[in-house]
Amino acid sequence: MTAAVSTSQDVVVRTRGTRRRTAAAALGTVPFFAFVTLFLLVPTAVVVAEAFLTDAGAPTLDNLRALGSGDIVRALVNSVVLSGVTAGLGAVFGALIAYAVSTASPDGPLRRVVSAGCGVLAQFGGVMLAFAWIATLGLSGLVPTFLRDHLGADVDTSWLYGLSGFVLVYLYFQIPLMVIVFLPSIDGLRPQWREAAESLGGSTWQYWRHVAGPLLAPAFASSALLLFANALSAYATAAALNAQSTFLLPLQIGNAIGSEVVLGRQNVAKALALEMVVLVAVVMVAYAWLQRRAERWLG
Amino acid sequence: MAGTGAHRARAQRRLRWVVLTLAAVFFGGPLWAMVVFSTSSPTGVTGATWRQLVDVRGLARAYPSFVDGVRVSAALAVLTVLLMLVLLVPTMTWVRLRLPRLRRPMEFLCLLPLIIPAIVLVVGLAPVYAWVTYFFGPSSVWLFLAYTVLVLPYAYRAIDAGLSAIDVRTLSEAARGLGASWPRVFWSVITPNIRTALMSASFLAVALVLGEYTIASLMSRNNLQVGIFQLGQRTPAMSVAVSLAALLLCFVLLVLLTLVGGRRQRRVSAHPVDLEENP
Amino acid sequence: MRTGSLRGAAVCGLACVVVGLAACAPPAKEATGEAKKSSTATSATAFGGIDALVAAAKKEGTLNVIALPPDWANYGEVISAFSAKYGVKVVSAQPDADSATEVSTAKNLKGQSTAPDVFDLGKAVAVANTDLYAPYKVQNFDAIPAELKDPAGKWVNDYGGYISIGYDAKKVPAPKTFADLLKPEYKGKVALNGNPTKAGAAFAGVVAASLGNGGSADDVAPGVDYFVKLKKAGNLVPVDPTPATIQSGQTAVVIDWDYNNAGQTKALAGKIDWKSVIPQGAVNGEYYVQAINKDAPHPAAARLWEEFLYSDAGQNLWLKGGARPVRSEEMAKAGSIDKAAYAALPKVSGFPVFLTEAHGMKITDYLNENWQKEMG
């Protein structure tokens, strides 16, 4: 009832009162935007500006041109593939674990332990994570040593340092992140809806397909997007796991910004960062478009 | 109806155990490898490294900067969580209620800190922090401003999930209709209904602050991870043991946090404010 | 509608002003009096003698150093010896930083009390950033050979070493040359200390491998081919070697500076029998470089640190860590060198090659174009 009335009101030409209300409302967001401008937009602007300067400070497009080199294009493709795969797998496994946890009692110890554990592991990365995985699956790690001693099987462990190994290592922090970030959405599923679906004769599959699935889809997609960006910019873990190669974008950035040997490429690092920002912006635009289509389709 | 309910509960329990056991193996494996390394020696299993670690007083004497790092990180965790909640919850609610067009820009802004790797972000943060140091001094505690920015992507996603699950408009209009001021609305109406989301956001904030190394290190400041790194240079077994100890500490902290926030949850979620179902 | 866009424009304009202001540096505190004297002193005589320098440094009370791991050339002991002798507290930031990060940290923290006072840089980075340094001649300046220092005293070589192969004597047979590492006994065990387009030690490692495979200071292609062969044989692990990876057996063979491998021998004594050898016929050496930050927050302490490093005591402490101090020949002649440590340095067989700047740039270009492509 009320909804219909407000729609017709919206159609009426915007009065001065509406504009004033919007302006006053905007004022309420000033603290957030002021903070973000100072501590996020300013640093980003500095980085983006320096991407267009040489080391000496003269304006140039050379840094952007360097982005077209074969090395960097390959790194871009590898990064997108790695981030996409870990985002997809992390989202699926994370959602599964989040659902499993949500079926436990909300005040019980299982929920607490898993939530806390996922919170901790979501931020566990860098040199220690790489070391832990190499100590588990590397040539002298626990698993290959066990296999060699007890089953006589000599396994080739070099895959750990390539793309598939990276996927495994990245999933270690992607899955817990998904659990933490998706759990509130699953908690938002009212038990009444499940009961309503059942009372209308729906099966579990139909409940998930027609009720819970569409409701959770936007949150699932945005969480996957978060996972994508998370994997894209991971540097410390990648550098510790494979110090020889620069086959990922963050490794290229690390090389450009901190090289003892190849000098004068520090601003190429900033151009690379700009490329990553543009990449995620493109992904976000695609995701927003997809969401709008899906909303229309879901009614 | 009760039959299907019990059947469903059993199926859910089975799924729960299978999924969580597999997850425990996957996540526990590398941690176990770390434990094995920190207790290994040419003569077999030894607790020497861990005994050294537990001698807190001895550590404090030998590494005063480590103790300072712990103190700074504790302060940073509290300040970051507070600033994050104070900035995000009102703003996100506000945007949902009054400024829906700002939603996408805000989402992108809150994803930005995650896209730019920390090693590059530091280059941009340096001039801003030059001003912060000019006004407030070089103490490492002022890192909480940068950390709040770093935590935005995670916190935004978690709180957004929470806000999507409740009917913010109806709740706030009902509260306003009953005469509540806006701060009262945020504190007493919105916040209790998104407790899980706020818990998730705070978890991620605390874990991020306690695990953050790159920005503190590149700005030559001291925090827990920087202190751990220094401690770890003693022996490699010590660095692994200290990392494990830090993970354990963070885990215990987060469990305690769930106790703080969790007790009221059952009462609230048992009767979520479902005004749309009762016109 | 018009007021709305005007307000929007005003907000954007204000934002731009804020961004512009924030991106500029805050007003710098002008150095006056004693601080000014300290920051422009080019030798101890400007202070009125070494004792006056010590007094000025004690007054400042702190020294900020950067990128000095305690097990790198025995820096741990150097720092504690300096601190104990002069009562100046040494704050060691970012021990894992590389030379380029040292320079960018100095730029980022310019004017703040936590900025680094002194640098220990790789040659390439040092020579490229001379406008950041304050010229200073230590008391022993004239004793240092002319080709190992900047004539004005802006930078001076401090210690050097040769590329060596460090190995776990219990896990692998003792290698003598680079060719030995291609044998199947070294499968999955050999690590290079970093990426040669980024890290100085890895760069030198590839050059040394090149020398050992028919290359020269001009031609590093044989070195790159060697590592490709090593990788194809499955002997090369791309892991970053650290004390943890060595102790856990993940990297049983490490190609690194001889003083780093010597440091590992000491650190792992009792746990791992870590030995190191300079490969025959593949001897590549390089010096690191000391410099004082022009905008050092503690200029007197910085200058005292340099005096200490180039004194007999400082040089011998580096020698203890397996590094070859720049005054080693002069001190050996004068008899002030630590004879036992000097004799314990790994033997060099073959003609040692030190790259010139021109060589360095040519090799850098080649590696930049080919390393990633070949290694995949």
PDB file of N, CA and C in Angstrom, chain A residues 25 32 35 39-43 99-100 103-104 107 112-113 115-117 119-120 123 128 133 136 172 177 180-181 185 187 190 194 198 222 226 230 233 253 276 280 284 288 291, chain B residues 8 12 15-16 20 27 30-31 33 37 87 91 94 104 108-109 114-115 120 124 128 145 149 154 157 161 165 196 200 203-204 207-208 243 247 251 254-255 258-259 262 265 274:
ATOM      1  N   ALA A  25      21.187  14.895   3.842  1.00  0.00           N
ATOM      2  CA  ALA A  25      21.568  13.501   3.995  1.00  0.00           C
ATOM      3  C   ALA A  25      23.036  13.310   3.621  1.00  0.00           C
ATOM      4  N   PHE A  32      32.853   9.972   6.738  1.00  0.00           N
ATOM      5  CA  PHE A  32      33.418   8.822   6.033  1.00  0.00           C
ATOM      6  C   PHE A  32      34.187   9.274   4.804  1.00  0.00           C
ATOM      7  N   PHE A  35      37.437  11.096   5.554  1.00  0.00           N
ATOM      8  CA  PHE A  35      38.489  10.169   5.961  1.00  0.00           C
ATOM      9  C   PHE A  35      39.041   9.410   4.764  1.00  0.00           C
ATOM     10  N   PHE A  39      42.931   9.454   3.407  1.00  0.00           N
ATOM     11  CA  PHE A  39      43.809   8.311   3.607  1.00  0.00           C
ATOM     12  C   PHE A  39      43.733   7.266   2.518  1.00  0.00           C
ATOM     13  N   LEU A  40      42.858   7.449   1.553  1.00  0.00           N
ATOM     14  CA  LEU A  40      42.818   6.484   0.464  1.00  0.00           C
ATOM     15  C   LEU A  40      42.948   7.172  -0.877  1.00  0.00           C
ATOM     16  N   LEU A  41      42.119   8.211  -1.113  1.00  0.00           N
ATOM     17  CA  LEU A  41      42.150   8.849  -2.423  1.00  0.00           C
ATOM     18  C   LEU A  41      43.438   9.616  -2.650  1.00  0.00           C
ATOM     19  N   VAL A  42      43.926  10.287  -1.617  1.00  0.00           N
ATOM     20  CA  VAL A  42      45.187  11.015  -1.779  1.00  0.00           C
ATOM     21  C   VAL A  42      46.328  10.048  -2.107  1.00  0.00           C
ATOM     22  N   PRO A  43      46.537   8.972  -1.335  1.00  0.00           N
ATOM     23  CA  PRO A  43      47.586   8.031  -1.723  1.00  0.00           C
ATOM     24  C   PRO A  43      47.388   7.465  -3.125  1.00  0.00           C
ATOM     25  N   TYR A  99      27.765 -22.518   5.223  1.00  0.00           N
ATOM     26  CA  TYR A  99      26.465 -23.144   5.415  1.00  0.00           C
ATOM     27  C   TYR A  99      26.543 -24.214   6.499  1.00  0.00           C
ATOM     28  N   ALA A 100      27.602 -25.042   6.423  1.00  0.00           N
ATOM     29  CA  ALA A 100      27.741 -26.097   7.428  1.00  0.00           C
ATOM     30  C   ALA A 100      27.787 -25.494   8.826  1.00  0.00           C
ATOM     31  N   THR A 103      24.418 -24.222  10.267  1.00  0.00           N
ATOM     32  CA  THR A 103      23.430 -25.190  10.743  1.00  0.00           C
ATOM     33  C   THR A 103      23.681 -25.576  12.199  1.00  0.00           C
ATOM     34  N   ALA A 104      24.840 -25.220  12.714  1.00  0.00           N
ATOM     35  CA  ALA A 104      25.128 -25.509  14.125  1.00  0.00           C
ATOM     36  C   ALA A 104      24.445 -24.452  14.977  1.00  0.00           C
ATOM     37  N   ASP A 107      25.013 -20.209  19.297  1.00  0.00           N
ATOM     38  CA  ASP A 107      25.809 -19.830  20.458  1.00  0.00           C
ATOM     39  C   ASP A 107      26.821 -20.893  20.826  1.00  0.00           C
ATOM     40  N   ARG A 112      31.707 -20.624  17.274  1.00  0.00           N
ATOM     41  CA  ARG A 112      32.722 -19.702  17.773  1.00  0.00           C
ATOM     42  C   ARG A 112      34.093 -20.067  17.241  1.00  0.00           C
ATOM     43  N   VAL A 113      34.419 -21.376  17.376  1.00  0.00           N
ATOM     44  CA  VAL A 113      35.757 -21.819  16.979  1.00  0.00           C
ATOM     45  C   VAL A 113      35.974 -21.595  15.491  1.00  0.00           C
ATOM     46  N   SER A 115      34.370 -19.527  13.421  1.00  0.00           N
ATOM     47  CA  SER A 115      34.427 -18.101  13.073  1.00  0.00           C
ATOM     48  C   SER A 115      35.775 -17.504  13.448  1.00  0.00           C
ATOM     49  N   ALA A 116      36.218 -17.777  14.681  1.00  0.00           N
ATOM     50  CA  ALA A 116      37.498 -17.218  15.112  1.00  0.00           C
ATOM     51  C   ALA A 116      38.629 -17.766  14.251  1.00  0.00           C
ATOM     52  N   GLY A 117      38.611 -19.087  14.010  1.00  0.00           N
ATOM     53  CA  GLY A 117      39.650 -19.696  13.192  1.00  0.00           C
ATOM     54  C   GLY A 117      39.702 -19.084  11.801  1.00  0.00           C
ATOM     55  N   GLY A 119      38.637 -16.142  10.922  1.00  0.00           N
ATOM     56  CA  GLY A 119      39.114 -14.768  11.019  1.00  0.00           C
ATOM     57  C   GLY A 119      40.630 -14.712  11.039  1.00  0.00           C
ATOM     58  N   VAL A 120      41.218 -15.620  11.809  1.00  0.00           N
ATOM     59  CA  VAL A 120      42.680 -15.638  11.920  1.00  0.00           C
ATOM     60  C   VAL A 120      43.320 -16.060  10.607  1.00  0.00           C
ATOM     61  N   GLN A 123      43.715 -13.777   7.360  1.00  0.00           N
ATOM     62  CA  GLN A 123      44.789 -12.795   7.278  1.00  0.00           C
ATOM     63  C   GLN A 123      46.160 -13.428   7.381  1.00  0.00           C
ATOM     64  N   MET A 128      55.430 -16.892   6.119  1.00  0.00           N
ATOM     65  CA  MET A 128      55.100 -18.031   6.983  1.00  0.00           C
ATOM     66  C   MET A 128      54.186 -19.013   6.261  1.00  0.00           C
ATOM     67  N   TRP A 133      53.452 -24.338   3.701  1.00  0.00           N
ATOM     68  CA  TRP A 133      53.072 -25.218   2.593  1.00  0.00           C
ATOM     69  C   TRP A 133      54.264 -25.980   2.035  1.00  0.00           C
ATOM     70  N   THR A 136      54.981 -28.740   4.100  1.00  0.00           N
ATOM     71  CA  THR A 136      54.018 -29.830   4.009  1.00  0.00           C
ATOM     72  C   THR A 136      54.177 -30.601   2.703  1.00  0.00           C
ATOM     73  N   TYR A 172      44.141 -21.185   0.939  1.00  0.00           N
ATOM     74  CA  TYR A 172      44.295 -21.255   2.389  1.00  0.00           C
ATOM     75  C   TYR A 172      43.766 -20.002   3.076  1.00  0.00           C
ATOM     76  N   LEU A 177      38.281 -16.390   4.324  1.00  0.00           N
ATOM     77  CA  LEU A 177      37.737 -15.050   4.081  1.00  0.00           C
ATOM     78  C   LEU A 177      36.295 -15.159   3.607  1.00  0.00           C
ATOM     79  N   ILE A 180      33.924 -16.031   6.520  1.00  0.00           N
ATOM     80  CA  ILE A 180      33.655 -14.894   7.404  1.00  0.00           C
ATOM     81  C   ILE A 180      32.712 -13.896   6.756  1.00  0.00           C
ATOM     82  N   VAL A 181      32.924 -13.656   5.468  1.00  0.00           N
ATOM     83  CA  VAL A 181      32.210 -12.576   4.813  1.00  0.00           C
ATOM     84  C   VAL A 181      30.821 -13.029   4.360  1.00  0.00           C
ATOM     85  N   SER A 185      25.261 -13.389   5.531  1.00  0.00           N
ATOM     86  CA  SER A 185      24.193 -13.558   4.544  1.00  0.00           C
ATOM     87  C   SER A 185      23.410 -14.830   4.816  1.00  0.00           C
ATOM     88  N   ASP A 187      23.136 -16.292   7.624  1.00  0.00           N
ATOM     89  CA  ASP A 187      22.370 -16.072   8.842  1.00  0.00           C
ATOM     90  C   ASP A 187      21.090 -15.315   8.567  1.00  0.00           C
ATOM     91  N   ARG A 190      15.806 -16.659   6.787  1.00  0.00           N
ATOM     92  CA  ARG A 190      14.859 -16.928   7.870  1.00  0.00           C
ATOM     93  C   ARG A 190      14.421 -18.394   7.835  1.00  0.00           C
ATOM     94  N   ARG A 194      12.170 -21.465   4.936  1.00  0.00           N
ATOM     95  CA  ARG A 194      12.372 -22.894   4.696  1.00  0.00           C
ATOM     96  C   ARG A 194      11.096 -23.652   5.004  1.00  0.00           C
ATOM     97  N   GLU A 198       8.597 -25.771   2.570  1.00  0.00           N
ATOM     98  CA  GLU A 198       8.247 -27.172   2.823  1.00  0.00           C
ATOM     99  C   GLU A 198       6.759 -27.365   2.930  1.00  0.00           C
ATOM    100  N   SER A 222      29.249 -10.745  -4.750  1.00  0.00           N
ATOM    101  CA  SER A 222      30.106  -9.664  -4.237  1.00  0.00           C
ATOM    102  C   SER A 222      31.230 -10.211  -3.388  1.00  0.00           C
ATOM    103  N   LEU A 226      35.278  -9.803  -3.888  1.00  0.00           N
ATOM    104  CA  LEU A 226      36.246  -9.460  -2.844  1.00  0.00           C
ATOM    105  C   LEU A 226      37.416 -10.433  -2.869  1.00  0.00           C
ATOM    106  N   ASN A 230      41.340  -9.703  -3.538  1.00  0.00           N
ATOM    107  CA  ASN A 230      42.270 -10.142  -2.512  1.00  0.00           C
ATOM    108  C   ASN A 230      43.424 -10.935  -3.116  1.00  0.00           C
ATOM    109  N   SER A 233      46.065  -8.865  -5.466  1.00  0.00           N
ATOM    110  CA  SER A 233      47.111  -8.003  -4.926  1.00  0.00           C
ATOM    111  C   SER A 233      48.026  -8.706  -3.937  1.00  0.00           C
ATOM    112  N   ILE A 253      55.398  -5.941  -9.891  1.00  0.00           N
ATOM    113  CA  ILE A 253      55.421  -4.683  -9.145  1.00  0.00           C
ATOM    114  C   ILE A 253      56.572  -4.690  -8.144  1.00  0.00           C
ATOM    115  N   MET A 276      46.074  -2.519 -12.357  1.00  0.00           N
ATOM    116  CA  MET A 276      45.266  -3.389 -11.511  1.00  0.00           C
ATOM    117  C   MET A 276      43.971  -2.701 -11.102  1.00  0.00           C
ATOM    118  N   VAL A 280      40.193  -4.114 -11.976  1.00  0.00           N
ATOM    119  CA  VAL A 280      39.118  -4.411 -11.029  1.00  0.00           C
ATOM    120  C   VAL A 280      37.915  -3.517 -11.301  1.00  0.00           C
ATOM    121  N   MET A 284      34.257  -4.852 -11.895  1.00  0.00           N
ATOM    122  CA  MET A 284      33.128  -4.367 -11.105  1.00  0.00           C
ATOM    123  C   MET A 284      32.001  -3.881 -11.996  1.00  0.00           C
ATOM    124  N   ALA A 288      28.358  -5.353 -11.933  1.00  0.00           N
ATOM    125  CA  ALA A 288      27.173  -4.531 -11.677  1.00  0.00           C
ATOM    126  C   ALA A 288      26.139  -4.737 -12.783  1.00  0.00           C
ATOM    127  N   GLN A 291      24.501  -8.004 -12.325  1.00  0.00           N
ATOM    128  CA  GLN A 291      23.569  -7.988 -11.213  1.00  0.00           C
ATOM    129  C   GLN A 291      22.247  -7.355 -11.612  1.00  0.00           C
TER     130      GLN A 291
ATOM    131  N   ARG B   8      15.908 -33.473   8.418  1.00  0.00           N
ATOM    132  CA  ARG B   8      16.776 -32.419   7.894  1.00  0.00           C
ATOM    133  C   ARG B   8      17.920 -32.158   8.867  1.00  0.00           C
ATOM    134  N   GLN B  12      21.791 -32.339   8.005  1.00  0.00           N
ATOM    135  CA  GLN B  12      22.661 -31.185   8.203  1.00  0.00           C
ATOM    136  C   GLN B  12      23.848 -31.541   9.087  1.00  0.00           C
ATOM    137  N   LEU B  15      26.362 -33.453   7.033  1.00  0.00           N
ATOM    138  CA  LEU B  15      27.079 -32.535   6.140  1.00  0.00           C
ATOM    139  C   LEU B  15      28.098 -31.727   6.927  1.00  0.00           C
ATOM    140  N   ARG B  16      27.643 -31.226   8.100  1.00  0.00           N
ATOM    141  CA  ARG B  16      28.498 -30.413   8.941  1.00  0.00           C
ATOM    142  C   ARG B  16      29.795 -31.145   9.262  1.00  0.00           C
ATOM    143  N   LEU B  20      33.398 -30.046   7.758  1.00  0.00           N
ATOM    144  CA  LEU B  20      34.334 -29.456   8.707  1.00  0.00           C
ATOM    145  C   LEU B  20      35.541 -30.353   8.953  1.00  0.00           C
ATOM    146  N   PHE B  27      43.251 -27.228   6.536  1.00  0.00           N
ATOM    147  CA  PHE B  27      43.835 -26.075   7.214  1.00  0.00           C
ATOM    148  C   PHE B  27      44.821 -26.488   8.292  1.00  0.00           C
ATOM    149  N   PRO B  30      49.248 -27.653   7.040  1.00  0.00           N
ATOM    150  CA  PRO B  30      50.404 -26.754   7.084  1.00  0.00           C
ATOM    151  C   PRO B  30      50.729 -26.273   8.500  1.00  0.00           C
ATOM    152  N   LEU B  31      49.691 -26.052   9.327  1.00  0.00           N
ATOM    153  CA  LEU B  31      49.971 -25.630  10.702  1.00  0.00           C
ATOM    154  C   LEU B  31      50.724 -26.719  11.442  1.00  0.00           C
ATOM    155  N   ALA B  33      52.698 -28.873  10.087  1.00  0.00           N
ATOM    156  CA  ALA B  33      54.076 -28.868   9.589  1.00  0.00           C
ATOM    157  C   ALA B  33      54.894 -27.822  10.331  1.00  0.00           C
ATOM    158  N   PHE B  37      58.199 -28.474  12.650  1.00  0.00           N
ATOM    159  CA  PHE B  37      59.476 -27.807  12.440  1.00  0.00           C
ATOM    160  C   PHE B  37      59.966 -27.120  13.702  1.00  0.00           C
ATOM    161  N   LEU B  87      32.703   4.775  11.460  1.00  0.00           N
ATOM    162  CA  LEU B  87      32.606   5.340  10.117  1.00  0.00           C
ATOM    163  C   LEU B  87      31.630   4.564   9.245  1.00  0.00           C
ATOM    164  N   THR B  91      27.304   5.401   7.977  1.00  0.00           N
ATOM    165  CA  THR B  91      27.375   5.803   6.578  1.00  0.00           C
ATOM    166  C   THR B  91      26.665   4.802   5.679  1.00  0.00           C
ATOM    167  N   TRP B  94      22.960   5.066   6.129  1.00  0.00           N
ATOM    168  CA  TRP B  94      22.524   6.323   5.547  1.00  0.00           C
ATOM    169  C   TRP B  94      22.410   6.213   4.038  1.00  0.00           C
ATOM    170  N   ARG B 104      27.139   2.315  -5.319  1.00  0.00           N
ATOM    171  CA  ARG B 104      28.209   1.736  -6.154  1.00  0.00           C
ATOM    172  C   ARG B 104      29.543   2.436  -5.964  1.00  0.00           C
ATOM    173  N   PHE B 108      32.992   0.646  -4.668  1.00  0.00           N
ATOM    174  CA  PHE B 108      34.285   0.672  -5.347  1.00  0.00           C
ATOM    175  C   PHE B 108      35.358   1.263  -4.450  1.00  0.00           C
ATOM    176  N   LEU B 109      35.031   2.363  -3.756  1.00  0.00           N
ATOM    177  CA  LEU B 109      35.993   2.975  -2.843  1.00  0.00           C
ATOM    178  C   LEU B 109      36.445   1.982  -1.788  1.00  0.00           C
ATOM    179  N   LEU B 114      42.164  -2.807  -1.365  1.00  0.00           N
ATOM    180  CA  LEU B 114      42.561  -4.195  -1.542  1.00  0.00           C
ATOM    181  C   LEU B 114      43.278  -4.402  -2.867  1.00  0.00           C
ATOM    182  N   ILE B 115      42.993  -3.533  -3.838  1.00  0.00           N
ATOM    183  CA  ILE B 115      43.532  -3.746  -5.182  1.00  0.00           C
ATOM    184  C   ILE B 115      44.986  -3.301  -5.268  1.00  0.00           C
ATOM    185  N   VAL B 120      53.032  -0.610  -2.931  1.00  0.00           N
ATOM    186  CA  VAL B 120      52.835   0.606  -3.717  1.00  0.00           C
ATOM    187  C   VAL B 120      52.038   1.636  -2.922  1.00  0.00           C
ATOM    188  N   GLY B 124      52.165   6.134  -1.702  1.00  0.00           N
ATOM    189  CA  GLY B 124      51.149   7.174  -1.641  1.00  0.00           C
ATOM    190  C   GLY B 124      50.856   7.626  -0.219  1.00  0.00           C
ATOM    191  N   VAL B 128      51.033  11.672   3.108  1.00  0.00           N
ATOM    192  CA  VAL B 128      49.958  11.904   4.077  1.00  0.00           C
ATOM    193  C   VAL B 128      50.467  11.695   5.490  1.00  0.00           C
ATOM    194  N   LEU B 145      44.962   4.817  11.404  1.00  0.00           N
ATOM    195  CA  LEU B 145      44.267   5.491  10.310  1.00  0.00           C
ATOM    196  C   LEU B 145      44.458   4.712   9.008  1.00  0.00           C
ATOM    197  N   VAL B 149      41.674   2.045   6.726  1.00  0.00           N
ATOM    198  CA  VAL B 149      41.510   2.020   5.279  1.00  0.00           C
ATOM    199  C   VAL B 149      41.722   0.607   4.744  1.00  0.00           C
ATOM    200  N   TYR B 154      37.024  -5.596   3.620  1.00  0.00           N
ATOM    201  CA  TYR B 154      36.434  -6.726   4.335  1.00  0.00           C
ATOM    202  C   TYR B 154      35.234  -6.277   5.153  1.00  0.00           C
ATOM    203  N   ARG B 157      32.095  -5.436   3.056  1.00  0.00           N
ATOM    204  CA  ARG B 157      31.413  -6.633   2.548  1.00  0.00           C
ATOM    205  C   ARG B 157      30.601  -7.296   3.651  1.00  0.00           C
ATOM    206  N   ALA B 161      26.461  -7.348   3.858  1.00  0.00           N
ATOM    207  CA  ALA B 161      25.693  -8.593   3.921  1.00  0.00           C
ATOM    208  C   ALA B 161      24.680  -8.518   5.052  1.00  0.00           C
ATOM    209  N   ALA B 165      20.316  -8.212   4.854  1.00  0.00           N
ATOM    210  CA  ALA B 165      19.454  -9.266   5.390  1.00  0.00           C
ATOM    211  C   ALA B 165      18.329  -8.714   6.247  1.00  0.00           C
ATOM    212  N   THR B 196      25.876 -10.331  13.763  1.00  0.00           N
ATOM    213  CA  THR B 196      26.805 -11.261  13.105  1.00  0.00           C
ATOM    214  C   THR B 196      27.735 -10.503  12.174  1.00  0.00           C
ATOM    215  N   SER B 200      31.729 -10.246  12.316  1.00  0.00           N
ATOM    216  CA  SER B 200      32.618 -10.616  11.206  1.00  0.00           C
ATOM    217  C   SER B 200      33.560  -9.476  10.876  1.00  0.00           C
ATOM    218  N   PHE B 203      36.175  -9.112  13.536  1.00  0.00           N
ATOM    219  CA  PHE B 203      37.142 -10.211  13.461  1.00  0.00           C
ATOM    220  C   PHE B 203      38.204  -9.897  12.441  1.00  0.00           C
ATOM    221  N   LEU B 204      37.708  -9.546  11.238  1.00  0.00           N
ATOM    222  CA  LEU B 204      38.643  -9.299  10.160  1.00  0.00           C
ATOM    223  C   LEU B 204      39.538  -8.119  10.498  1.00  0.00           C
ATOM    224  N   ALA B 207      42.115  -9.321  13.132  1.00  0.00           N
ATOM    225  CA  ALA B 207      43.081 -10.230  12.511  1.00  0.00           C
ATOM    226  C   ALA B 207      44.004  -9.471  11.568  1.00  0.00           C
ATOM    227  N   LEU B 208      43.433  -8.510  10.836  1.00  0.00           N
ATOM    228  CA  LEU B 208      44.264  -7.736   9.917  1.00  0.00           C
ATOM    229  C   LEU B 208      45.302  -6.934  10.660  1.00  0.00           C
ATOM    230  N   SER B 243      55.378 -17.189  15.144  1.00  0.00           N
ATOM    231  CA  SER B 243      54.227 -17.009  14.252  1.00  0.00           C
ATOM    232  C   SER B 243      53.053 -17.840  14.720  1.00  0.00           C
ATOM    233  N   LEU B 247      49.349 -16.595  15.957  1.00  0.00           N
ATOM    234  CA  LEU B 247      48.088 -17.093  15.412  1.00  0.00           C
ATOM    235  C   LEU B 247      47.176 -17.567  16.535  1.00  0.00           C
ATOM    236  N   PHE B 251      43.599 -16.124  17.679  1.00  0.00           N
ATOM    237  CA  PHE B 251      42.453 -17.010  17.719  1.00  0.00           C
ATOM    238  C   PHE B 251      41.739 -16.897  19.063  1.00  0.00           C
ATOM    239  N   LEU B 254      39.827 -13.695  19.334  1.00  0.00           N
ATOM    240  CA  LEU B 254      38.590 -13.672  18.569  1.00  0.00           C
ATOM    241  C   LEU B 254      37.514 -14.519  19.233  1.00  0.00           C
ATOM    242  N   VAL B 255      37.907 -15.646  19.830  1.00  0.00           N
ATOM    243  CA  VAL B 255      36.918 -16.454  20.537  1.00  0.00           C
ATOM    244  C   VAL B 255      36.326 -15.633  21.677  1.00  0.00           C
ATOM    245  N   THR B 258      33.790 -13.346  20.441  1.00  0.00           N
ATOM    246  CA  THR B 258      32.480 -13.931  20.172  1.00  0.00           C
ATOM    247  C   THR B 258      31.673 -14.027  21.459  1.00  0.00           C
ATOM    248  N   LEU B 259      32.361 -14.231  22.580  1.00  0.00           N
ATOM    249  CA  LEU B 259      31.638 -14.301  23.846  1.00  0.00           C
ATOM    250  C   LEU B 259      31.039 -12.942  24.188  1.00  0.00           C
ATOM    251  N   GLY B 262      28.260 -12.432  21.405  1.00  0.00           N
ATOM    252  CA  GLY B 262      27.347 -13.514  21.045  1.00  0.00           C
ATOM    253  C   GLY B 262      26.165 -13.712  21.953  1.00  0.00           C
ATOM    254  N   GLN B 265      22.784 -12.567  20.983  1.00  0.00           N
ATOM    255  CA  GLN B 265      22.342 -12.871  19.627  1.00  0.00           C
ATOM    256  C   GLN B 265      21.098 -13.736  19.627  1.00  0.00           C
ATOM    257  N   ASP B 274      10.309  -8.670  11.946  1.00  0.00           N
ATOM    258  CA  ASP B 274       9.795  -8.974  10.609  1.00  0.00           C
ATOM    259  C   ASP B 274       8.521  -8.215  10.357  1.00  0.00           C
TER     260      ASP B 274
END
